[in-house]
């Protein structure tokens, strides 16, 4: 069969890339304001919760309040459990936030001659018949996407094409060909593998390599807000009943502000968490969900449906692909592939089988 090396567009000028980098440099100088605000608000929440909730509980603990198991009363065990859970959630949130903010989201690999051949030179060695079949499937809305098409796209290095002429996607800023699900971030000034979005609260792109850390940051932020809202509720009711609106007790104002914030943030974070759980289980990114799956152009939707066959492996496997093995889902650690979604070479048979 005929094999052709696909080159699609001329490379962009280096001056364009330099302009993007310098622009990115100016943006990044102010980009840390929002992450700093997250750290400041977290410190404020910790101070208020510790001063108005944990510290009074700890000071009220006595050695003999009806000792039960291990000499601790149920009240004492509740205080110590609250203290432990709050600090555990806080540490997990801060560690996930740090990893999400400082971990590279994944860049186009250029480490091996094979990488350079694909992403720098555009040599994808596509079968002519395969390319023709793909163009026919993408351009026709009536062709059924069966198992034969699924197998076809899963064996291709790159499935996604440009809208107009079906060329391979090329980034004129990075002067590189884009792997599937890769997009250029104008703020970061570089292409991001499996780009989900640029998060100003992290001052970083959310992509293949740090998506799990971003997800855990949101999850532990929701857990902290909900935990604080529940634990502080009895105290806040007593404060309101005793002091009313904090005009007569201005020193209580931080507690009212923080409690109001966590009450507002909890449902917002829950909605955000549910949305990302949905798109992850369905093998989508935010960009794919907004700009492709729900596009008004039926041919854009069609191109997404064809490319989606390559990535969608069922709900559970999609979650494993994004978060790793199930027993590590709640732990801020991630060991994935290189994020280019290239087909893996077939496993070689063992030497014993070959000898047999």
Short mmCIF file of N, CA, C and O in Angstrom, two decimals, residues 121-218:
data_model
loop_
_atom_site.label_atom_id
_atom_site.label_comp_id
_atom_site.label_asym_id
_atom_site.label_seq_id
_atom_site.Cartn_x
_atom_site.Cartn_y
_atom_site.Cartn_z
N UNK A 121 8.62 17.75 12.03
CA UNK A 121 8.67 17.63 10.57
C UNK A 121 7.34 17.21 9.97
O UNK A 121 7.16 17.33 8.75
N UNK A 122 6.42 16.68 10.78
CA UNK A 122 5.12 16.28 10.25
C UNK A 122 5.13 15.00 9.45
O UNK A 122 4.29 14.80 8.56
N UNK A 123 6.07 14.11 9.73
CA UNK A 123 6.13 12.82 9.03
C UNK A 123 5.31 11.79 9.79
O UNK A 123 5.81 11.12 10.71
N UNK A 124 4.05 11.63 9.40
CA UNK A 124 3.16 10.73 10.12
C UNK A 124 2.99 9.38 9.41
O UNK A 124 2.38 8.47 9.96
N UNK A 125 3.52 9.27 8.19
CA UNK A 125 3.50 8.00 7.45
C UNK A 125 2.10 7.39 7.43
O UNK A 125 1.86 6.27 7.88
N UNK A 126 1.19 8.16 6.88
CA UNK A 126 -0.21 7.73 6.82
C UNK A 126 -0.46 6.96 5.53
O UNK A 126 -0.04 7.39 4.45
N UNK A 127 -1.13 5.85 5.65
CA UNK A 127 -1.54 5.11 4.45
C UNK A 127 -2.50 5.98 3.64
O UNK A 127 -3.40 6.61 4.18
N UNK A 128 -2.29 6.01 2.32
CA UNK A 128 -3.17 6.82 1.47
C UNK A 128 -4.62 6.37 1.58
O UNK A 128 -5.54 7.19 1.61
N UNK A 129 -4.82 5.07 1.64
CA UNK A 129 -6.19 4.56 1.76
C UNK A 129 -6.81 4.94 3.10
O UNK A 129 -8.01 5.24 3.18
N UNK A 130 -5.98 4.94 4.17
CA UNK A 130 -6.48 5.33 5.48
C UNK A 130 -6.90 6.79 5.50
O UNK A 130 -7.94 7.16 6.04
N UNK A 131 -6.07 7.65 4.91
CA UNK A 131 -6.38 9.08 4.86
C UNK A 131 -7.65 9.33 4.07
O UNK A 131 -8.49 10.16 4.46
N UNK A 132 -7.81 8.61 2.97
CA UNK A 132 -9.01 8.79 2.14
C UNK A 132 -10.26 8.33 2.89
O UNK A 132 -11.31 8.97 2.83
N UNK A 133 -10.14 7.21 3.61
CA UNK A 133 -11.29 6.71 4.37
C UNK A 133 -11.67 7.69 5.47
O UNK A 133 -12.86 7.96 5.69
N UNK A 134 -10.67 8.24 6.16
CA UNK A 134 -10.95 9.19 7.24
C UNK A 134 -11.65 10.43 6.70
O UNK A 134 -12.63 10.91 7.30
N UNK A 135 -11.18 10.97 5.58
CA UNK A 135 -11.81 12.15 5.01
C UNK A 135 -13.25 11.88 4.60
O UNK A 135 -14.14 12.73 4.77
N UNK A 136 -13.50 10.67 4.09
CA UNK A 136 -14.86 10.32 3.70
C UNK A 136 -15.78 10.22 4.91
O UNK A 136 -16.91 10.70 4.89
N UNK A 137 -15.27 9.62 5.99
CA UNK A 137 -16.08 9.46 7.20
C UNK A 137 -16.37 10.82 7.84
O UNK A 137 -17.48 11.09 8.28
N UNK A 138 -15.37 11.68 7.87
CA UNK A 138 -15.53 12.98 8.52
C UNK A 138 -16.46 13.88 7.72
O UNK A 138 -17.25 14.64 8.28
N UNK A 139 -16.39 13.81 6.40
CA UNK A 139 -17.17 14.72 5.55
C UNK A 139 -18.59 14.26 5.32
O UNK A 139 -19.42 15.02 4.84
N UNK A 140 -18.92 13.02 5.66
CA UNK A 140 -20.26 12.49 5.45
C UNK A 140 -20.94 12.24 6.79
O UNK A 140 -20.40 11.53 7.66
N UNK A 141 -22.12 12.83 6.97
CA UNK A 141 -22.86 12.66 8.22
C UNK A 141 -23.65 11.38 8.26
O UNK A 141 -24.22 11.02 9.30
N UNK A 142 -23.71 10.67 7.13
CA UNK A 142 -24.54 9.47 7.05
C UNK A 142 -23.77 8.18 7.33
O UNK A 142 -24.39 7.13 7.53
N UNK A 143 -22.44 8.24 7.33
CA UNK A 143 -21.65 7.03 7.55
C UNK A 143 -21.74 6.62 9.02
O UNK A 143 -21.54 7.44 9.93
N UNK A 144 -22.05 5.35 9.25
CA UNK A 144 -22.15 4.84 10.61
C UNK A 144 -20.77 4.63 11.21
O UNK A 144 -19.87 4.07 10.57
N UNK A 145 -20.61 5.10 12.44
CA UNK A 145 -19.32 4.97 13.12
C UNK A 145 -19.30 3.65 13.89
O UNK A 145 -19.65 3.59 15.07
N UNK A 146 -18.88 2.60 13.21
CA UNK A 146 -18.86 1.27 13.81
C UNK A 146 -17.49 0.90 14.34
O UNK A 146 -16.58 1.72 14.44
N UNK A 147 -17.34 -0.38 14.65
CA UNK A 147 -16.08 -0.87 15.21
C UNK A 147 -14.93 -0.77 14.21
O UNK A 147 -13.78 -0.60 14.60
N UNK A 148 -15.23 -0.88 12.90
CA UNK A 148 -14.18 -0.77 11.90
C UNK A 148 -13.59 0.63 11.87
O UNK A 148 -12.37 0.80 11.76
N UNK A 149 -14.44 1.63 12.01
CA UNK A 149 -13.95 3.02 12.05
C UNK A 149 -13.20 3.27 13.35
O UNK A 149 -12.16 3.95 13.37
N UNK A 150 -13.71 2.72 14.44
CA UNK A 150 -13.02 2.87 15.73
C UNK A 150 -11.61 2.30 15.66
O UNK A 150 -10.65 2.92 16.13
N UNK A 151 -11.46 1.11 15.08
CA UNK A 151 -10.14 0.50 14.97
C UNK A 151 -9.24 1.30 14.05
O UNK A 151 -8.03 1.43 14.29
N UNK A 152 -9.83 1.88 13.02
CA UNK A 152 -9.06 2.69 12.07
C UNK A 152 -8.44 3.90 12.77
O UNK A 152 -7.23 4.15 12.65
N UNK A 153 -9.25 4.65 13.51
CA UNK A 153 -8.74 5.89 14.12
C UNK A 153 -7.80 5.58 15.28
O UNK A 153 -6.89 6.36 15.56
N UNK A 154 -8.00 4.45 15.95
CA UNK A 154 -7.13 4.13 17.08
C UNK A 154 -5.74 3.71 16.62
O UNK A 154 -4.79 3.72 17.42
N UNK A 155 -5.58 3.36 15.36
CA UNK A 155 -4.27 3.00 14.83
C UNK A 155 -3.57 4.18 14.18
O UNK A 155 -2.45 4.01 13.66
N UNK A 156 -4.20 5.34 14.19
CA UNK A 156 -3.61 6.52 13.57
C UNK A 156 -2.88 7.36 14.60
O UNK A 156 -3.32 7.48 15.75
N UNK A 157 -1.75 7.94 14.19
CA UNK A 157 -0.98 8.79 15.10
C UNK A 157 -1.77 10.05 15.43
O UNK A 157 -1.84 10.47 16.58
N UNK A 158 -2.35 10.66 14.40
CA UNK A 158 -3.15 11.88 14.58
C UNK A 158 -4.45 11.72 13.82
O UNK A 158 -4.44 11.38 12.63
N UNK A 159 -5.56 11.97 14.50
CA UNK A 159 -6.89 11.86 13.90
C UNK A 159 -7.48 13.24 13.61
O UNK A 159 -8.08 13.47 12.57
N UNK A 160 -7.32 14.17 14.53
CA UNK A 160 -7.93 15.49 14.39
C UNK A 160 -7.32 16.25 13.23
O UNK A 160 -6.11 16.22 13.01
N UNK A 161 -8.19 16.97 12.50
CA UNK A 161 -7.76 17.76 11.35
C UNK A 161 -8.28 19.19 11.48
O UNK A 161 -9.17 19.47 12.26
N UNK A 162 -7.69 20.08 10.67
CA UNK A 162 -8.19 21.45 10.63
C UNK A 162 -9.56 21.48 9.96
O UNK A 162 -9.90 20.61 9.17
N UNK A 163 -10.31 22.52 10.26
CA UNK A 163 -11.70 22.57 9.84
C UNK A 163 -11.86 22.62 8.32
O UNK A 163 -12.66 21.88 7.75
N UNK A 164 -11.10 23.50 7.66
CA UNK A 164 -11.46 23.85 6.30
C UNK A 164 -11.03 22.82 5.27
O UNK A 164 -11.84 22.33 4.49
N UNK A 165 -9.73 22.48 5.26
CA UNK A 165 -9.21 21.62 4.19
C UNK A 165 -8.77 20.25 4.68
O UNK A 165 -8.26 19.45 3.90
N UNK A 166 -8.91 19.96 5.98
CA UNK A 166 -8.56 18.65 6.49
C UNK A 166 -7.07 18.44 6.69
O UNK A 166 -6.61 17.30 6.76
N UNK A 167 -6.28 19.54 6.75
CA UNK A 167 -4.85 19.42 7.00
C UNK A 167 -4.61 19.01 8.45
O UNK A 167 -5.45 19.21 9.32
N UNK A 168 -3.43 18.47 8.69
CA UNK A 168 -3.01 18.25 10.07
C UNK A 168 -2.87 19.60 10.77
O UNK A 168 -2.45 20.59 10.17
N UNK A 169 -3.19 19.63 12.04
CA UNK A 169 -3.17 20.89 12.79
C UNK A 169 -1.72 21.29 13.08
O UNK A 169 -0.94 20.49 13.58
N UNK A 170 -1.40 22.53 12.78
CA UNK A 170 -0.04 23.04 12.93
C UNK A 170 -0.09 24.34 13.72
O UNK A 170 -0.93 25.21 13.45
N UNK A 171 0.79 24.46 14.71
CA UNK A 171 0.84 25.67 15.53
C UNK A 171 1.91 26.61 14.95
O UNK A 171 3.10 26.29 14.97
N UNK A 172 1.48 27.77 14.46
CA UNK A 172 2.41 28.71 13.86
C UNK A 172 3.23 29.44 14.91
O UNK A 172 4.26 30.03 14.59
N UNK A 173 2.78 29.41 16.18
CA UNK A 173 3.55 30.04 17.25
C UNK A 173 4.69 29.13 17.71
O UNK A 173 5.83 29.57 17.87
N UNK A 174 4.37 27.87 17.95
CA UNK A 174 5.38 26.91 18.42
C UNK A 174 6.13 26.26 17.27
O UNK A 174 7.13 25.56 17.50
N UNK A 175 5.64 26.45 16.03
CA UNK A 175 6.19 25.83 14.82
C UNK A 175 6.29 24.31 14.99
O UNK A 175 7.31 23.70 14.68
N UNK A 176 5.21 23.73 15.48
CA UNK A 176 5.13 22.28 15.69
C UNK A 176 3.76 21.79 15.24
O UNK A 176 2.77 22.53 15.32
N UNK A 177 3.72 20.54 14.82
CA UNK A 177 2.45 19.90 14.54
C UNK A 177 1.83 19.44 15.85
O UNK A 177 2.53 19.00 16.76
N UNK A 178 0.52 19.54 15.93
CA UNK A 178 -0.17 19.28 17.19
C UNK A 178 -0.63 17.82 17.29
O UNK A 178 -1.29 17.31 16.38
N UNK A 179 -0.31 17.16 18.39
CA UNK A 179 -0.95 15.86 18.66
C UNK A 179 -2.45 16.05 18.90
O UNK A 179 -2.93 17.17 19.09
N UNK A 180 -3.17 14.96 18.89
CA UNK A 180 -4.61 15.02 19.18
C UNK A 180 -4.85 15.63 20.55
O UNK A 180 -4.10 15.38 21.50
N UNK A 181 -5.89 16.45 20.65
CA UNK A 181 -6.36 17.08 21.88
C UNK A 181 -5.41 18.17 22.39
O UNK A 181 -5.59 18.66 23.51
N UNK A 182 -4.44 18.54 21.60
CA UNK A 182 -3.49 19.58 21.98
C UNK A 182 -3.95 20.93 21.45
O UNK A 182 -4.42 21.04 20.32
N UNK A 183 -3.80 21.96 22.27
CA UNK A 183 -4.19 23.32 21.87
C UNK A 183 -3.12 24.31 22.35
O UNK A 183 -2.43 24.06 23.33
N UNK A 184 -3.05 25.43 21.65
CA UNK A 184 -2.10 26.47 22.02
C UNK A 184 -2.75 27.43 23.01
O UNK A 184 -3.87 27.90 22.79
N UNK A 185 -2.05 27.70 24.10
CA UNK A 185 -2.53 28.65 25.10
C UNK A 185 -1.86 30.00 24.84
O UNK A 185 -0.64 30.11 24.91
N UNK A 186 -2.66 31.02 24.58
CA UNK A 186 -2.11 32.34 24.30
C UNK A 186 -1.52 32.98 25.55
O UNK A 186 -0.65 33.84 25.45
N UNK A 187 -1.99 32.58 26.72
CA UNK A 187 -1.49 33.17 27.96
C UNK A 187 -0.14 32.55 28.32
O UNK A 187 0.81 33.27 28.66
N UNK A 188 -0.04 31.23 28.24
CA UNK A 188 1.22 30.55 28.54
C UNK A 188 2.21 30.66 27.38
O UNK A 188 3.42 30.51 27.57
N UNK A 189 1.70 30.88 26.16
CA UNK A 189 2.58 31.04 25.01
C UNK A 189 3.13 29.75 24.47
O UNK A 189 4.16 29.76 23.80
N UNK A 190 2.46 28.63 24.73
CA UNK A 190 2.95 27.34 24.24
C UNK A 190 1.78 26.37 24.13
O UNK A 190 0.69 26.63 24.65
N UNK A 191 2.00 25.26 23.44
CA UNK A 191 0.95 24.26 23.26
C UNK A 191 0.88 23.36 24.49
O UNK A 191 1.91 23.01 25.08
N UNK A 192 -0.33 22.96 24.84
CA UNK A 192 -0.58 22.13 26.01
C UNK A 192 -1.25 20.84 25.59
O UNK A 192 -2.26 20.87 24.87
N UNK A 193 -0.71 19.71 26.02
CA UNK A 193 -1.29 18.41 25.71
C UNK A 193 -2.61 18.24 26.45
O UNK A 193 -2.71 18.53 27.64
N UNK A 194 -3.62 17.75 25.73
CA UNK A 194 -4.97 17.56 26.27
C UNK A 194 -5.39 18.77 27.10
O UNK A 194 -5.77 18.67 28.27
N UNK A 195 -5.32 19.91 26.48
CA UNK A 195 -5.61 21.15 27.19
C UNK A 195 -7.08 21.19 27.59
O UNK A 195 -7.98 20.98 26.77
N UNK A 196 -7.32 21.46 28.87
CA UNK A 196 -8.69 21.62 29.36
C UNK A 196 -9.07 23.09 29.40
O UNK A 196 -10.08 23.49 28.84
N UNK A 197 -8.27 23.90 30.04
CA UNK A 197 -8.46 25.35 30.07
C UNK A 197 -7.26 25.99 30.75
O UNK A 197 -6.44 25.29 31.36
N UNK A 198 -7.15 27.29 30.64
CA UNK A 198 -6.14 28.01 31.42
C UNK A 198 -6.81 28.52 32.68
O UNK A 198 -7.81 29.24 32.63
N UNK A 199 -6.26 28.15 33.83
CA UNK A 199 -6.87 28.50 35.11
C UNK A 199 -6.14 29.70 35.72
O UNK A 199 -4.97 29.57 36.12
N UNK A 200 -6.78 30.86 35.82
CA UNK A 200 -6.10 32.02 36.41
C UNK A 200 -5.83 31.85 37.90
O UNK A 200 -4.91 32.45 38.44
N UNK A 201 -6.62 31.01 38.57
CA UNK A 201 -6.42 30.79 40.01
C UNK A 201 -5.17 29.96 40.28
O UNK A 201 -4.69 29.91 41.42
N UNK A 202 -4.67 29.29 39.24
CA UNK A 202 -3.42 28.52 39.35
C UNK A 202 -2.28 29.21 38.62
O UNK A 202 -1.12 28.83 38.80
N UNK A 203 -2.62 30.19 37.78
CA UNK A 203 -1.63 30.80 36.88
C UNK A 203 -0.93 29.73 36.06
O UNK A 203 0.30 29.76 35.87
N UNK A 204 -1.71 28.78 35.58
CA UNK A 204 -1.16 27.65 34.84
C UNK A 204 -2.24 27.06 33.97
O UNK A 204 -3.44 27.18 34.28
N UNK A 205 -1.83 26.44 32.88
CA UNK A 205 -2.78 25.67 32.08
C UNK A 205 -3.13 24.38 32.81
O UNK A 205 -2.30 23.82 33.54
N UNK A 206 -4.34 23.91 32.61
CA UNK A 206 -4.74 22.59 33.10
C UNK A 206 -4.74 21.66 31.90
O UNK A 206 -5.50 21.86 30.95
N UNK A 207 -3.85 20.69 31.94
CA UNK A 207 -3.70 19.78 30.81
C UNK A 207 -3.50 18.35 31.26
O UNK A 207 -3.82 17.98 32.39
N UNK A 208 -2.91 17.56 30.38
CA UNK A 208 -2.80 16.13 30.61
C UNK A 208 -2.09 15.79 31.91
O UNK A 208 -2.55 14.95 32.69
N UNK A 209 -0.96 16.44 32.19
CA UNK A 209 -0.10 16.03 33.30
C UNK A 209 -0.53 16.58 34.65
O UNK A 209 -0.11 16.06 35.69
N UNK A 210 -1.34 17.65 34.68
CA UNK A 210 -1.75 18.21 35.98
C UNK A 210 -3.26 18.29 36.16
O UNK A 210 -3.74 18.93 37.09
N UNK A 211 -4.01 17.64 35.27
CA UNK A 211 -5.48 17.69 35.40
C UNK A 211 -5.94 17.03 36.70
O UNK A 211 -6.85 17.53 37.37
N UNK A 212 -5.33 15.92 37.05
CA UNK A 212 -5.73 15.25 38.29
C UNK A 212 -5.49 16.14 39.49
O UNK A 212 -6.33 16.20 40.41
N UNK A 213 -4.38 16.87 39.52
CA UNK A 213 -4.10 17.76 40.64
C UNK A 213 -5.12 18.89 40.71
O UNK A 213 -5.54 19.30 41.79
N UNK A 214 -5.52 19.40 39.53
CA UNK A 214 -6.56 20.42 39.49
C UNK A 214 -7.87 19.88 40.03
O UNK A 214 -8.55 20.52 40.85
N UNK A 215 -8.24 18.67 39.60
CA UNK A 215 -9.49 18.06 40.05
C UNK A 215 -9.48 17.84 41.57
O UNK A 215 -10.46 18.13 42.26
N UNK A 216 -8.36 17.35 42.10
CA UNK A 216 -8.26 17.13 43.54
C UNK A 216 -8.27 18.45 44.31
O UNK A 216 -8.79 18.51 45.43
N UNK A 217 -7.71 19.51 43.72
CA UNK A 217 -7.77 20.82 44.36
C UNK A 217 -9.22 21.26 44.55
O UNK A 217 -9.61 21.73 45.62
N UNK A 218 -10.01 21.10 43.50
CA UNK A 218 -11.43 21.47 43.58
C UNK A 218 -12.15 20.56 44.57
O UNK A 218 -12.97 21.04 45.38
#
